[in-house]
XYZ file of C-alpha atoms in Angstrom:
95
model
C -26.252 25.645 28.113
C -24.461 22.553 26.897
C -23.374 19.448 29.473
C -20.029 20.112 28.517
C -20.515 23.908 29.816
C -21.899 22.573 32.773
C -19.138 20.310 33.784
C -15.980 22.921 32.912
C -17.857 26.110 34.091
C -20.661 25.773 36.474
C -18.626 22.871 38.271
C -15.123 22.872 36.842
C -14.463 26.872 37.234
C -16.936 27.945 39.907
C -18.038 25.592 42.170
C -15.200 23.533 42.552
C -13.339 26.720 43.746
C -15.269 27.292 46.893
C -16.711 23.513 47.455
C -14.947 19.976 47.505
C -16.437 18.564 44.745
C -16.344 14.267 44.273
C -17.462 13.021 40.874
C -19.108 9.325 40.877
C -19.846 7.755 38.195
C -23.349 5.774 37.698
C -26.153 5.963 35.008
C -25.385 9.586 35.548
C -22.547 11.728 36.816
C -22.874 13.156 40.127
C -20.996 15.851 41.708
C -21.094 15.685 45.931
C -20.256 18.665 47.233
C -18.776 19.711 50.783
C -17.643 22.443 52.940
C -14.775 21.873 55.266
C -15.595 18.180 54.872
C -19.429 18.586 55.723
C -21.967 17.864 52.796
C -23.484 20.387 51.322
C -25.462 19.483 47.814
C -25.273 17.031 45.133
C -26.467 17.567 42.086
C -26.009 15.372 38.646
C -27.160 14.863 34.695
C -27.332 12.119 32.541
C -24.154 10.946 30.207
C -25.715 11.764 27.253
C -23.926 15.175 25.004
C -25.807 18.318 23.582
C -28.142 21.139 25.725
C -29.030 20.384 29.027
C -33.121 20.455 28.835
C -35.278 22.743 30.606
C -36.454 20.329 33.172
C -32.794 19.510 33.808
C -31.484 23.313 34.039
C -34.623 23.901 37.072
C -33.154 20.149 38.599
C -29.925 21.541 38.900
C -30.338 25.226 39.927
C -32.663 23.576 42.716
C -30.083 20.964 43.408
C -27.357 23.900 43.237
C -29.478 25.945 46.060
C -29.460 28.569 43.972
C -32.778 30.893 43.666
C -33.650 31.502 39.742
C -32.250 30.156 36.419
C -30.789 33.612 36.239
C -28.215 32.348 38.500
C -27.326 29.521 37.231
C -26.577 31.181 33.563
C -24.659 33.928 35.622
C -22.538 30.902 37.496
C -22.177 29.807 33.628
C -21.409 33.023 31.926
C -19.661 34.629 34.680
C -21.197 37.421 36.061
C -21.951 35.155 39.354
C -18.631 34.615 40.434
C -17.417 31.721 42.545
C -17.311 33.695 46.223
C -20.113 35.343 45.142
C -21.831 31.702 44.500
C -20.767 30.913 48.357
C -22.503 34.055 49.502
C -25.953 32.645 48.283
C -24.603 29.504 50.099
C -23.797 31.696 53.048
C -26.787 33.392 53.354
C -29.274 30.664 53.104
C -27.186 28.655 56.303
C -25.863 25.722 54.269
C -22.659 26.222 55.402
C-alpha cells in the first residue's frame, strides 16, 4: 500500500466518512480523529512518497484500532467498508 493510498482511501474514503478527521501538519502528517466531537485515535506517517513499510502498516492498523493487517488492506481495497470500519469501533467501546 502506497502513502498516497493511505491518505485518499484508508482516510480520505473510509474513515473520514464515519469520523471527524483534522490533518496537522509536523515532521509527519497526522490525522486526529473524533466521534461527535470526542477523540477517538490518531494515527500518522512520515512525508516522504512510495510504500508504506511494514513497521509502518502494524503502527497504523494499531493506531487505527483495528485487529489484523487484514483489515487495514480491506479498509484499503474495499471489502471493509466505512460503517462496517465503525462497527469494529463500536464493538471494542471507543465510541
Amino acid at each position: 500500500m502506497t502513502i498516497s493510498d493511505f491518505e485518499k482511501k484508508v482516510i480520505g474514503k473510509k474513515v473520514s466518512k464515519v469520523l471527524e478527521v483534522k490533518v496537522k501538519q509536523s515532521h509527519h502528517t497526522i490525522y486526529n480523529c473524533y466521534y461527535n466531537g470526542k477523540y477517538i485515535l490518531r494515527t500518522y506517517h512520515s512525508h516522504r512518497t512510495g510504500d508504506l513499510r511494514e513497521f509502518e502498516m502494524q503502527s497504523i492498523k494499531s493506531q487505527l484500532k483495528l485487529d489484523n493487517k487484514q483489515q487495514l488492506y480491506d479498509l484499503n481495497n474495499c471489502p471493509l467498508s466505512a460503517e462496517g470500519y465503525l462497527e469494529i469501533l463500536t464493538k471494542k467501546n471507543l465510541l
